[in-house]
mmCIF file of C-alpha atoms and ligand atoms in Angstrom:
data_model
loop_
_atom_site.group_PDB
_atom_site.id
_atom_site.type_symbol
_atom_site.label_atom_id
_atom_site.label_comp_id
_atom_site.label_asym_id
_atom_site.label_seq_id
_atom_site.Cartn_x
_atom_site.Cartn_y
_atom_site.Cartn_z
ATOM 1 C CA UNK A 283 0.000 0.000 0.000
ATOM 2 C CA UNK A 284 1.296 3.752 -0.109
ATOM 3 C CA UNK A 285 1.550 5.866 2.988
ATOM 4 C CA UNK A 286 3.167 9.091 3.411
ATOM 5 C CA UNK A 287 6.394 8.712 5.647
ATOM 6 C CA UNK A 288 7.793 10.721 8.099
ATOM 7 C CA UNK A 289 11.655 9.536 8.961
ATOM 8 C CA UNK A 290 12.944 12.762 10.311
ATOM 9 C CA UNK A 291 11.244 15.822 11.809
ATOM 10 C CA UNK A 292 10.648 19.033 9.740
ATOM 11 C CA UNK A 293 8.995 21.084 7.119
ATOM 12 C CA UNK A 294 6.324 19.529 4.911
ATOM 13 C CA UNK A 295 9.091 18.720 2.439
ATOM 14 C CA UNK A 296 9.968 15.949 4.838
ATOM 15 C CA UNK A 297 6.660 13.761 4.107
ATOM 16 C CA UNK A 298 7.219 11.137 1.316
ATOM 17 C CA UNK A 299 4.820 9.039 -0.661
ATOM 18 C CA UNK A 300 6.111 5.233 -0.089
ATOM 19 C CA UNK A 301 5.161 1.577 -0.506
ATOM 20 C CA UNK A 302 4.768 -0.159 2.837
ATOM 21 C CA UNK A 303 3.418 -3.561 3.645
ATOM 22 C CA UNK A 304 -0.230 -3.603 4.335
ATOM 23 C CA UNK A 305 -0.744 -4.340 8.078
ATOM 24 C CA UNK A 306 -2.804 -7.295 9.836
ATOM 25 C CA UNK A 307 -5.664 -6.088 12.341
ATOM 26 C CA UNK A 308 -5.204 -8.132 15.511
ATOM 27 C CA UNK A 309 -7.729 -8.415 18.394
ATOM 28 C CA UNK A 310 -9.912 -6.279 19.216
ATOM 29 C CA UNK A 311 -8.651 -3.835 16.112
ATOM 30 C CA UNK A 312 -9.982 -3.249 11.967
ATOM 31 C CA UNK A 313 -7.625 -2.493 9.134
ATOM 32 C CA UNK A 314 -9.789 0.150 7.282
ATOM 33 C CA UNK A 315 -9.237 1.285 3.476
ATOM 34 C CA UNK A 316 -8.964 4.800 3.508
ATOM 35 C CA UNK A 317 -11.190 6.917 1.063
ATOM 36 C CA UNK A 318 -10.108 10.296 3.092
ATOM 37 C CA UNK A 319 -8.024 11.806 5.752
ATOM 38 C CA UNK A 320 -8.492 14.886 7.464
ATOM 39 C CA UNK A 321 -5.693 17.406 7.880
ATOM 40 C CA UNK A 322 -4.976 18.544 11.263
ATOM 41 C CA UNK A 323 -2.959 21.473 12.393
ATOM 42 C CA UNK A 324 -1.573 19.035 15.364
ATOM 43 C CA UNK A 325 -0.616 17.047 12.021
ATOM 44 C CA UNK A 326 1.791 19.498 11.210
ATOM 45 C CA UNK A 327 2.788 19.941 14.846
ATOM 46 C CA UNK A 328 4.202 16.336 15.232
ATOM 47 C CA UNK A 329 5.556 16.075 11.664
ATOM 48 C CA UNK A 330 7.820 19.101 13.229
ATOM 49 C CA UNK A 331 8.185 17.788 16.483
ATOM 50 C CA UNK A 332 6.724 20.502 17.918
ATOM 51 C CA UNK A 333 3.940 18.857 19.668
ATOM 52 C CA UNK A 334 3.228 17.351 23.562
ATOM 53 C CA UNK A 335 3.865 14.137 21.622
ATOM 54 C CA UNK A 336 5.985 13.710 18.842
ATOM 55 C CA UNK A 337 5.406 9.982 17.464
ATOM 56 C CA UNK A 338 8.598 7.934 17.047
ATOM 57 C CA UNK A 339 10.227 8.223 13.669
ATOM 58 C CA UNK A 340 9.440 6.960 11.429
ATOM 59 C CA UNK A 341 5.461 7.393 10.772
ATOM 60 C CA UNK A 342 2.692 8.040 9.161
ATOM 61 C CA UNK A 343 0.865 10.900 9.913
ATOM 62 C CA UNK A 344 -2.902 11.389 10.666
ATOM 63 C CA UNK A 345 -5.387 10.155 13.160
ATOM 64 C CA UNK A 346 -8.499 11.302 11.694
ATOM 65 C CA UNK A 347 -10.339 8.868 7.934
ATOM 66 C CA UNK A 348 -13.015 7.737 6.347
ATOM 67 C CA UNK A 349 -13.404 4.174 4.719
ATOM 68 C CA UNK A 350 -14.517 0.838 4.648
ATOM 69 C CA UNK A 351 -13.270 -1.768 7.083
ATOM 70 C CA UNK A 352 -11.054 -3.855 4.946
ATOM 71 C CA UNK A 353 -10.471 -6.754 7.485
ATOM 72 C CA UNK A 354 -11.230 -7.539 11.323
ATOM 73 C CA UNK A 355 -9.943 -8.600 14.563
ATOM 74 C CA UNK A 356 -11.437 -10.995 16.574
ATOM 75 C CA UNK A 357 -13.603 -9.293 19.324
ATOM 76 C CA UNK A 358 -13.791 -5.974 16.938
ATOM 77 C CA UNK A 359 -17.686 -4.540 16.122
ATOM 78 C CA UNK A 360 -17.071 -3.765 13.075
ATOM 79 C CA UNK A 361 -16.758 -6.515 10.566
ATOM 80 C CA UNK A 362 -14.964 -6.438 6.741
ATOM 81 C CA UNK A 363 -17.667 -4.172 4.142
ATOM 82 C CA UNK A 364 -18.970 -1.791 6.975
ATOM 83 C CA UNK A 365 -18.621 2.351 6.377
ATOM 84 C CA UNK A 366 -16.937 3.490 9.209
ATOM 85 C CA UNK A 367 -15.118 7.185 10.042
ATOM 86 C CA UNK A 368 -11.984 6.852 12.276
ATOM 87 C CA UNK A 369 -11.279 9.004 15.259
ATOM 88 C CA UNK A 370 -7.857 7.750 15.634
ATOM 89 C CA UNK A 371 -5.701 5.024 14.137
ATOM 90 C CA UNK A 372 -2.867 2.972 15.476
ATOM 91 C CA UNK A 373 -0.724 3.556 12.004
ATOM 92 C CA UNK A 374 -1.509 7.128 10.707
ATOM 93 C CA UNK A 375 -4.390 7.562 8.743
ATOM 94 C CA UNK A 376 -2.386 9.246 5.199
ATOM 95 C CA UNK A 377 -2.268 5.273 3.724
ATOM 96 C CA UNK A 378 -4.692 3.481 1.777
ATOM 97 C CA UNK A 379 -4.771 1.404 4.350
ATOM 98 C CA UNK A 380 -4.716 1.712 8.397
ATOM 99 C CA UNK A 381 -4.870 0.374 11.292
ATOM 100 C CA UNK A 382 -7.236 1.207 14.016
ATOM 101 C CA UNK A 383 -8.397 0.106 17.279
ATOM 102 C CA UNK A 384 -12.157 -0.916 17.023
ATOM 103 C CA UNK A 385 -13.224 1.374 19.605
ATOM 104 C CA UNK A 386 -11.692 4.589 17.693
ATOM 105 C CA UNK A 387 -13.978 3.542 14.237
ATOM 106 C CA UNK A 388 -17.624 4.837 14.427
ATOM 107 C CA UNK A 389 -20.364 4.281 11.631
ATOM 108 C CA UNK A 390 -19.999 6.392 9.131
ATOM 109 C CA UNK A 391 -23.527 8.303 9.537
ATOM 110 C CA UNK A 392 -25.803 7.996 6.856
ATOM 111 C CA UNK A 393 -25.778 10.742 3.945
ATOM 112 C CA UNK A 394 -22.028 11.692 4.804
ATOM 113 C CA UNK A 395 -19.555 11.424 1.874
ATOM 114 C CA UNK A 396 -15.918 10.050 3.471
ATOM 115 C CA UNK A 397 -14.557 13.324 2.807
ATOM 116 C CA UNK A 398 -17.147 14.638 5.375
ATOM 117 C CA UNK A 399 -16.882 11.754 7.594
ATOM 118 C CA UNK A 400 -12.686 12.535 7.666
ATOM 119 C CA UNK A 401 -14.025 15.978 9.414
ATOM 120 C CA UNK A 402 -15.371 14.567 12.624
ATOM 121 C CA UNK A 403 -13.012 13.174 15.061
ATOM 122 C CA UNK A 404 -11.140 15.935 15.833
ATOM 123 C CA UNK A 405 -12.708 18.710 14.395
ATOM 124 C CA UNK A 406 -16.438 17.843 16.063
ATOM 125 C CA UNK A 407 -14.612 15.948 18.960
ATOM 126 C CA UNK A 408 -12.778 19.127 19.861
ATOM 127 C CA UNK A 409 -15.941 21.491 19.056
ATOM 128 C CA UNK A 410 -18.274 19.017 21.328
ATOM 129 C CA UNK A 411 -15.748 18.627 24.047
ATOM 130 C CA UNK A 412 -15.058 22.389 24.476
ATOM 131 C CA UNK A 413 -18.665 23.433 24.529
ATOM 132 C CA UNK A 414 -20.175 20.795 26.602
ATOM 133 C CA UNK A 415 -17.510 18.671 28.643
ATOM 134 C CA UNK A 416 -15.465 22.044 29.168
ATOM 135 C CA UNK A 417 -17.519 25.110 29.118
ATOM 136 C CA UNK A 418 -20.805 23.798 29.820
ATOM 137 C CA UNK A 419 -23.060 25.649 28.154
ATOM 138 C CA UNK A 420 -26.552 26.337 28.591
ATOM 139 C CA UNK A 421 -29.287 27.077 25.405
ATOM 140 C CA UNK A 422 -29.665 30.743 25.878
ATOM 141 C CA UNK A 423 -26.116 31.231 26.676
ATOM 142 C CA UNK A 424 -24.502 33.646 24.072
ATOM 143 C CA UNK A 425 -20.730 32.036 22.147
ATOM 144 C CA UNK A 426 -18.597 33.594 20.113
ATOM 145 C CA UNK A 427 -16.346 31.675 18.441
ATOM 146 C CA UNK A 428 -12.858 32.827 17.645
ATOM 147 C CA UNK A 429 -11.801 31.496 14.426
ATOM 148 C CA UNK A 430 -15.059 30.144 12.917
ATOM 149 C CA UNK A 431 -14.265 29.248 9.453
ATOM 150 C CA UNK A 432 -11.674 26.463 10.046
ATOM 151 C CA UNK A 433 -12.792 22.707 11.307
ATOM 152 C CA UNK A 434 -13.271 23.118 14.843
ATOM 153 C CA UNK A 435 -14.686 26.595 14.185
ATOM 154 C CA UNK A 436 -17.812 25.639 11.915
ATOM 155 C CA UNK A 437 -18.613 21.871 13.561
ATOM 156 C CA UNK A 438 -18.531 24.368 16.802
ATOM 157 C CA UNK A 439 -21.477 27.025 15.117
ATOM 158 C CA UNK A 440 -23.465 23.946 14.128
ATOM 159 C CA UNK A 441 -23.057 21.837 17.384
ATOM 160 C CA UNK A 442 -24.126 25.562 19.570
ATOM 161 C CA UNK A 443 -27.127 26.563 17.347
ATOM 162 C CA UNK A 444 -28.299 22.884 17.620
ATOM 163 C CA UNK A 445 -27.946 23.416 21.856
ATOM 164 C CA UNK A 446 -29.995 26.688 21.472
ATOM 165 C CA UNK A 447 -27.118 29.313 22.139
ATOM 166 C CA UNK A 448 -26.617 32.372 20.260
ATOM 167 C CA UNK A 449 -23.874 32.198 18.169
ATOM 168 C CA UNK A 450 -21.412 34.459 16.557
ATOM 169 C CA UNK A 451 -17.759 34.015 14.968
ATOM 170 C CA UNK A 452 -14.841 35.833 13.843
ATOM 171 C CA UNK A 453 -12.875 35.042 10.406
ATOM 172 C CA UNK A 454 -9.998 36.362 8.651
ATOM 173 C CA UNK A 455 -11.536 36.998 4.947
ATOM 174 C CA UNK A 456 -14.432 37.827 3.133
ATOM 175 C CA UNK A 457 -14.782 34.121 2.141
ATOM 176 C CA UNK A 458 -14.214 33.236 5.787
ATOM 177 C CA UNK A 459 -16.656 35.684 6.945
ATOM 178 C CA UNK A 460 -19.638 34.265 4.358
ATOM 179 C CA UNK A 461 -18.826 30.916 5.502
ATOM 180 C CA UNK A 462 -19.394 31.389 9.067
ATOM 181 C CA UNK A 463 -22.714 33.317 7.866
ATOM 182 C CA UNK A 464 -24.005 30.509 6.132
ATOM 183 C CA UNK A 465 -23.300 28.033 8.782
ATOM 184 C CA UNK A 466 -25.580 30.060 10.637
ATOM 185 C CA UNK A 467 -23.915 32.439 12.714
ATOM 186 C CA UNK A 468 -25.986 35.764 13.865
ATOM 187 C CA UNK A 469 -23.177 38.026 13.643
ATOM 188 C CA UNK A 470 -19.690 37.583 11.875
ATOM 189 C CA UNK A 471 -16.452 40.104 12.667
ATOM 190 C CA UNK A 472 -13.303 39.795 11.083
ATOM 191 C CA UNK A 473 -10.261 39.349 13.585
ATOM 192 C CA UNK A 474 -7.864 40.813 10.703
ATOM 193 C CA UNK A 475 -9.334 44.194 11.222
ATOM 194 C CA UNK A 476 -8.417 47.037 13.947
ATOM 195 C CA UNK A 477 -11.603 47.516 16.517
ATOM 196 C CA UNK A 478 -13.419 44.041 15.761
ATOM 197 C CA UNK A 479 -13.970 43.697 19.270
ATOM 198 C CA UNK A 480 -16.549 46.888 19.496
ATOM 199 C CA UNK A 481 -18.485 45.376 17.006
ATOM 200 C CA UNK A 482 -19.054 42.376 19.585
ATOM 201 C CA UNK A 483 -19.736 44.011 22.354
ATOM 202 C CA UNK A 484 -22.276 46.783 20.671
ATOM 203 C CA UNK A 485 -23.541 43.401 19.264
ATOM 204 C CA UNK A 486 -24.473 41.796 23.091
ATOM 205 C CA UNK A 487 -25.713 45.422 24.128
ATOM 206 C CA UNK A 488 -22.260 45.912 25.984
ATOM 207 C CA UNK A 489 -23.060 42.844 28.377
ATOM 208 C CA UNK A 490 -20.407 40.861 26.522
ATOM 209 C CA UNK A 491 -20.462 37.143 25.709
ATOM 210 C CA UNK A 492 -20.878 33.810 27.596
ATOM 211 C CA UNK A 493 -18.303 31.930 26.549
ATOM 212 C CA UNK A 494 -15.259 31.959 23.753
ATOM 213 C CA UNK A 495 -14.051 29.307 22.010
ATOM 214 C CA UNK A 496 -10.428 30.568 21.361
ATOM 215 C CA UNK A 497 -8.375 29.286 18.356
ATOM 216 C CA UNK A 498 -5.482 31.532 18.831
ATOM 217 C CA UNK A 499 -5.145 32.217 22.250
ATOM 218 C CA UNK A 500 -1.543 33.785 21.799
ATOM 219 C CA UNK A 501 -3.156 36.566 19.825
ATOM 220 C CA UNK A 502 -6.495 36.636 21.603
ATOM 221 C CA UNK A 503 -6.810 35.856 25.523
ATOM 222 C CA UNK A 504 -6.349 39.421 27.176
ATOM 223 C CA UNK A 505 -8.377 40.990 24.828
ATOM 224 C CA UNK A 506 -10.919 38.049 25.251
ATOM 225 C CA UNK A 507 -10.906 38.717 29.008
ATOM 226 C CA UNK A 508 -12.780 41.738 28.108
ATOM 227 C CA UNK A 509 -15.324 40.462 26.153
ATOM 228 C CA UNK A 510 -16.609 38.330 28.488
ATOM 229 C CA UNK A 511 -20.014 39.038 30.326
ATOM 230 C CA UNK A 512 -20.019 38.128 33.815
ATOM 231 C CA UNK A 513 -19.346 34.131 34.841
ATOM 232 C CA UNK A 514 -17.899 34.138 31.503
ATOM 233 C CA UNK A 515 -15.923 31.615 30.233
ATOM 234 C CA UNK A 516 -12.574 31.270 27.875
ATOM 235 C CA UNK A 517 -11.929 27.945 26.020
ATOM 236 C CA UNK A 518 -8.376 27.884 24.638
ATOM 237 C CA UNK A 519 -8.472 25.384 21.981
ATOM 238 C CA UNK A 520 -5.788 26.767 19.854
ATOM 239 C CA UNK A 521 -2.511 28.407 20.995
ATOM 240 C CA UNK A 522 1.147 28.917 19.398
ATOM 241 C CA UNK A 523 3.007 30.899 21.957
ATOM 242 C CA UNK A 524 3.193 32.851 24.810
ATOM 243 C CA UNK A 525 0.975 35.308 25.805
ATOM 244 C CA UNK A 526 0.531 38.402 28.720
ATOM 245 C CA UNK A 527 -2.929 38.702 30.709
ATOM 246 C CA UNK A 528 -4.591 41.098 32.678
ATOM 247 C CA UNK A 529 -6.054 38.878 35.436
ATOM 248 C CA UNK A 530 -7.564 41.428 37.602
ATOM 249 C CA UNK A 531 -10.174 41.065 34.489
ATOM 250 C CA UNK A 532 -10.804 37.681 35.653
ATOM 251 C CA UNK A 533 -11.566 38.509 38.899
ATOM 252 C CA UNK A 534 -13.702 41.176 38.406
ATOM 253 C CA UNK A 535 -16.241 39.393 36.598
ATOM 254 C CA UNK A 536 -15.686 35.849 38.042
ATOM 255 C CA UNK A 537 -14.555 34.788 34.790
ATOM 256 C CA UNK A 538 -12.604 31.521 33.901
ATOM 257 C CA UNK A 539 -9.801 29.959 31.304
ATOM 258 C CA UNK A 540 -10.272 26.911 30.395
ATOM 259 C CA UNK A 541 -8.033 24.885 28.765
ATOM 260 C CA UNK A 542 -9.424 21.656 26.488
ATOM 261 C CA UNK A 543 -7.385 18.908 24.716
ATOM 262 C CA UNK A 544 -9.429 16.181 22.862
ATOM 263 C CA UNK A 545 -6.411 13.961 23.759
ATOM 264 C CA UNK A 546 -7.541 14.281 27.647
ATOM 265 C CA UNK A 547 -10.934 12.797 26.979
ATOM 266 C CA UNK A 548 -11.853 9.808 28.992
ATOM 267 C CA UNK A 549 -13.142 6.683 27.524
ATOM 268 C CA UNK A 550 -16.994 7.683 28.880
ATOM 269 C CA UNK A 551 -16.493 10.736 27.640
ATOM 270 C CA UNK A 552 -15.354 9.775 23.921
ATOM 271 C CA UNK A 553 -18.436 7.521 23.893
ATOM 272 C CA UNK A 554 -20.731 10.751 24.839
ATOM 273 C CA UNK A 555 -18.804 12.610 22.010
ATOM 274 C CA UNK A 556 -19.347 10.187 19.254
ATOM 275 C CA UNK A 557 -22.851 9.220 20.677
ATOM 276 C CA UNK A 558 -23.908 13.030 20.393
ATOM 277 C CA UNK A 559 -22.315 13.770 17.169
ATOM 278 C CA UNK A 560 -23.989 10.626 15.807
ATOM 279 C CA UNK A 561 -27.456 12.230 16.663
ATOM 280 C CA UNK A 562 -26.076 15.455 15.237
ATOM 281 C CA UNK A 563 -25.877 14.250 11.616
ATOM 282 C CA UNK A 564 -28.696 11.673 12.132
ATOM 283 C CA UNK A 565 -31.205 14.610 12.593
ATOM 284 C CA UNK A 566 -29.074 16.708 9.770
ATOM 285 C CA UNK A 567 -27.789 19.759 12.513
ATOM 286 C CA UNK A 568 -24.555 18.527 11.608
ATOM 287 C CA UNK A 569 -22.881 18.973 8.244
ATOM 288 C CA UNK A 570 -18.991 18.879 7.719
ATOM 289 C CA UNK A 571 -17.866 21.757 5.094
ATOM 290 C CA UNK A 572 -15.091 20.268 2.832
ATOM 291 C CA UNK A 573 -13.236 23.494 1.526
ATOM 292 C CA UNK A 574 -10.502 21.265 -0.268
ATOM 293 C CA UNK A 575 -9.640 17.787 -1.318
ATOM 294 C CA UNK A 576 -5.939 16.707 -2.576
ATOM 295 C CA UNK A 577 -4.428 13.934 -3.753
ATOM 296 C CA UNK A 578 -2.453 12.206 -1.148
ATOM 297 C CA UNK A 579 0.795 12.346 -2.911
ATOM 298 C CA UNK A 580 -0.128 16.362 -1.766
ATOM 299 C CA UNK A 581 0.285 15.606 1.419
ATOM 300 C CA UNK A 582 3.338 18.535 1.747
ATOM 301 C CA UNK A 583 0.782 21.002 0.130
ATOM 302 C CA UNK A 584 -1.802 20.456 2.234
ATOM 303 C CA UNK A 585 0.066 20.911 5.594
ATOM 304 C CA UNK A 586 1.380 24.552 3.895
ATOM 305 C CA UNK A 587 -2.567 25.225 3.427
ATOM 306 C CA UNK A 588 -3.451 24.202 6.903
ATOM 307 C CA UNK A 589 -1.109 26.862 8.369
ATOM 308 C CA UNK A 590 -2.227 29.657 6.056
ATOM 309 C CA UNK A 591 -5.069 32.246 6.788
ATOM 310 C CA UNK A 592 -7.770 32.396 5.238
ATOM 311 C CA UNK A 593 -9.272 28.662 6.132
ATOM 312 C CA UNK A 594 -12.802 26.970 5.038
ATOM 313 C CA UNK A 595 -14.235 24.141 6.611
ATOM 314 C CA UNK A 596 -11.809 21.292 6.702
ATOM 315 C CA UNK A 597 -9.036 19.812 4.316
ATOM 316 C CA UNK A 598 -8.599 16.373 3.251
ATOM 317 C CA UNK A 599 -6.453 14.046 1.354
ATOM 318 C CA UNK A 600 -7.586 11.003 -1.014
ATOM 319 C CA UNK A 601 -5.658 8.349 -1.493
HETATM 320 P P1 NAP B 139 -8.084 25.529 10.867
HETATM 321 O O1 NAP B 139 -9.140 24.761 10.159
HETATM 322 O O2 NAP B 139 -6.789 25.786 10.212
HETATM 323 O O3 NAP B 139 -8.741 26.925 11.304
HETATM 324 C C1 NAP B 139 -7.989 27.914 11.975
HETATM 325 C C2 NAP B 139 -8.949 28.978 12.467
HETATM 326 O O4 NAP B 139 -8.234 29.954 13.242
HETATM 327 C C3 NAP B 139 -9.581 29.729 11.298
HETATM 328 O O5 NAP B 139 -10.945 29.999 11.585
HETATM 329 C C4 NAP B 139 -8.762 31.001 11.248
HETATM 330 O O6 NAP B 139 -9.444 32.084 10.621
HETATM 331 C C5 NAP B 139 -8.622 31.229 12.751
HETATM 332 N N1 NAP B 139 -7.697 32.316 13.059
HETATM 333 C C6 NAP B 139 -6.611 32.761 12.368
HETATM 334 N N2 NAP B 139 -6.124 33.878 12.942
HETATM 335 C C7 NAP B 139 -6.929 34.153 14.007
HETATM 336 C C8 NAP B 139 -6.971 35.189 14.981
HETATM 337 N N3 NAP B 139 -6.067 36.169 15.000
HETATM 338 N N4 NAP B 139 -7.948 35.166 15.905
HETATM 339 C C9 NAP B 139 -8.882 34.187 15.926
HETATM 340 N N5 NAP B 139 -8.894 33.180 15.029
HETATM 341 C C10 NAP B 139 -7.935 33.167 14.091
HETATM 342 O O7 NAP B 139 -7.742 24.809 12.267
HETATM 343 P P2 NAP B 139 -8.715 23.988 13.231
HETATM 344 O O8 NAP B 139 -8.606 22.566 12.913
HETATM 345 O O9 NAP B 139 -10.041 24.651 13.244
HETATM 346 O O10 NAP B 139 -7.982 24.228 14.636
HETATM 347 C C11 NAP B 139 -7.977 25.525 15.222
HETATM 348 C C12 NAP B 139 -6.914 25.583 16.320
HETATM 349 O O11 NAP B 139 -7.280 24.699 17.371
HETATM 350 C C13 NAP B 139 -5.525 25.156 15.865
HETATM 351 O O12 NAP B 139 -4.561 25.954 16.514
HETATM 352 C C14 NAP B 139 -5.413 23.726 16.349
HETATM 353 O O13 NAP B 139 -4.079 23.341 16.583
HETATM 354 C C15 NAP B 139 -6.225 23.773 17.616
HETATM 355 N N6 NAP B 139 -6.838 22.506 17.993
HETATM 356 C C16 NAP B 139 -6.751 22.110 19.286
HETATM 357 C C17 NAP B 139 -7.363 20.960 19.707
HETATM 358 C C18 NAP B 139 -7.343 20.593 21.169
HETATM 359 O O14 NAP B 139 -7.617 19.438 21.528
HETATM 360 N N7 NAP B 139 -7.056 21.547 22.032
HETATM 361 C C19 NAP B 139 -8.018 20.145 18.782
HETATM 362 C C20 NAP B 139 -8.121 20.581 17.460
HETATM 363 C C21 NAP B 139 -7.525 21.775 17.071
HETATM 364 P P3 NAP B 139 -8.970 32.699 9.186
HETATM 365 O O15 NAP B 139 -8.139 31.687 8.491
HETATM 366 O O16 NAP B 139 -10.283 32.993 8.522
HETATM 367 O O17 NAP B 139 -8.215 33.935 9.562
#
């Protein structure tokens, strides 16, 4: 089969299309035949060793598919023909083939295309898990979320309208900006231009907001601190660097930062994730936006257009 390779830490140029042997699920795991991988910005983290956890070299990048189960373990659910979406796999999802544990494959919901399905596990995972495991949120409760037009940012709009908050976003472009719109935000700003953060809080009546979901926390948190109605509440989901706050902000409106990492989910609470976002696209609240597929052999491509502004929806590669 071909997988892309990683055998030394680096830029993208450092991924390589090669011909490995295909590998044999054991117990309790599936070997699924990958129709699509999602591209994750913690993708291009570990290819440079910049993440918590850098795989050993060499690898195969990706945790996040969608396929068909090629081949089963004993003791796995899932058995050879069924359409499954993978929320983590044991061999790195850009292959034809890989190798996951049978509790990381889900059913690949009805009416999803793989493409779609390769946008769950860590865009939705990370979306659910900051809103409800993390922030808590209440129907009524008004979000904004900071960096709406990328994966997390849009499965978090749908996953908060569905919950009955209010919801607004920020985005970096004009294409950004009508993508967030038509995922149903109330009001978009653009975090690219000087003041934004008036136009929120004329937009809550000058209450400010519930809760943020923050993409770019290095950039974002002290002014976020501000924005924040009282009991408000900061998600960092995204940071990359250091950053200086203002905490007397926090303690004058009781305020909170909270930090999420999908990786720090328990077992229960991965099967509340998955159970919720399978009722999500069951009842059609849920819709992955695909802004761009690419051949696998693109795989150096598509980690340059992860990194870039001006995102929409989720990339993936086909093999
Ligand atoms: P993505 O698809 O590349 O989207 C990035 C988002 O960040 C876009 O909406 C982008 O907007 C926005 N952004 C850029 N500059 C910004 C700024 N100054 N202020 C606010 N937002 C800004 O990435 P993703 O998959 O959604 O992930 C988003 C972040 O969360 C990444 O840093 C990723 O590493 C992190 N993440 C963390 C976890 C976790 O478990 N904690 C899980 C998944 C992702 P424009 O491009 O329109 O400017």
């Amino acid at each position: 089969m071909k997988a892309i390779r990683v055998h030394q830490y680096g830029g993208p140029e450092v991924m390589r299309l090669e011909e490995m042997p295909v590998p044999e699920p054991g117990a309790g795991e599936v070997l699924v035949r990958v129709r699509a991988a999602g591209v994750n910005p913690v993708d291009v983290y570990r290819r440079s060793g910049g993440s918590g956890y850098n795989p050993p070299l060499p690898f195969t990048p990706g945790t996040d598919a969608a396929g068909v189960v090629e081949a089963a373990g004993e003791k796995a659910w899932a058995a050879a023909g069924t359409k499954v979406y993978a929320s983590g796999a044991l061999t790195g999802t850009y292959a034809e083939m890989a190798l996951c544990k049978a509790s990381d494959v889900h059913p690949l919901p009805e009416g999803l295309t793989y493409s779609q399905g390769a946008a769950v596990g860590i865009p939705y995972g990370t979306a659910y898990r900051a809103l409800f495991q993390r922030a808590r949120v209440s129907a009524g409760e008004v979000l904004l979320v900071h960096g709406a037009s990328g994966g997390v940012g849009t499965a978090a709009l749908q996953l908060a309208q569905a919950a009955g908050l209010r919801v607004s976003g920020t985005a970096g472009t004009e294409r950004g900006i009508l993508l967030a719109q038509e995922q149903g935000a109330e009001r978009v700003f653009n975090h690219r231009s000087d003041g934004y953060e008036k136009g929120i809080m004329d937009w809550t009546g000058g209450r400010g907001v519930d809760v943020i979901l923050e993409m770019l926390a290095n950039v974002n948190l002290d002014r976020d601190l501000a924005l924040l109605a009282p009991r408000g509440r900061v998600v960092v989901i995204g940071s990359r660097g250091a950053v200086s706050i203002d905490p007397r902000q926090a303690m004058a409106l009781d305020s909170s930062i909270l930090g999420v990492s999908l990786r720090n989910a328990a077992a229960q609470e991965e099967t509340a994730i998955h159970a919720a976002l399978a009722a999500g696209f069951r009842n059609g609240t849920l819709k992955p936006v695909i802004g761009r597929e690419m051949p696998l052999s693109q795989a150096s491509q598509a980690h340059q257009a992860v990194m870039e502004p001006g995102a929409y929806g989720k990339i993936v590669l086909l093999p």
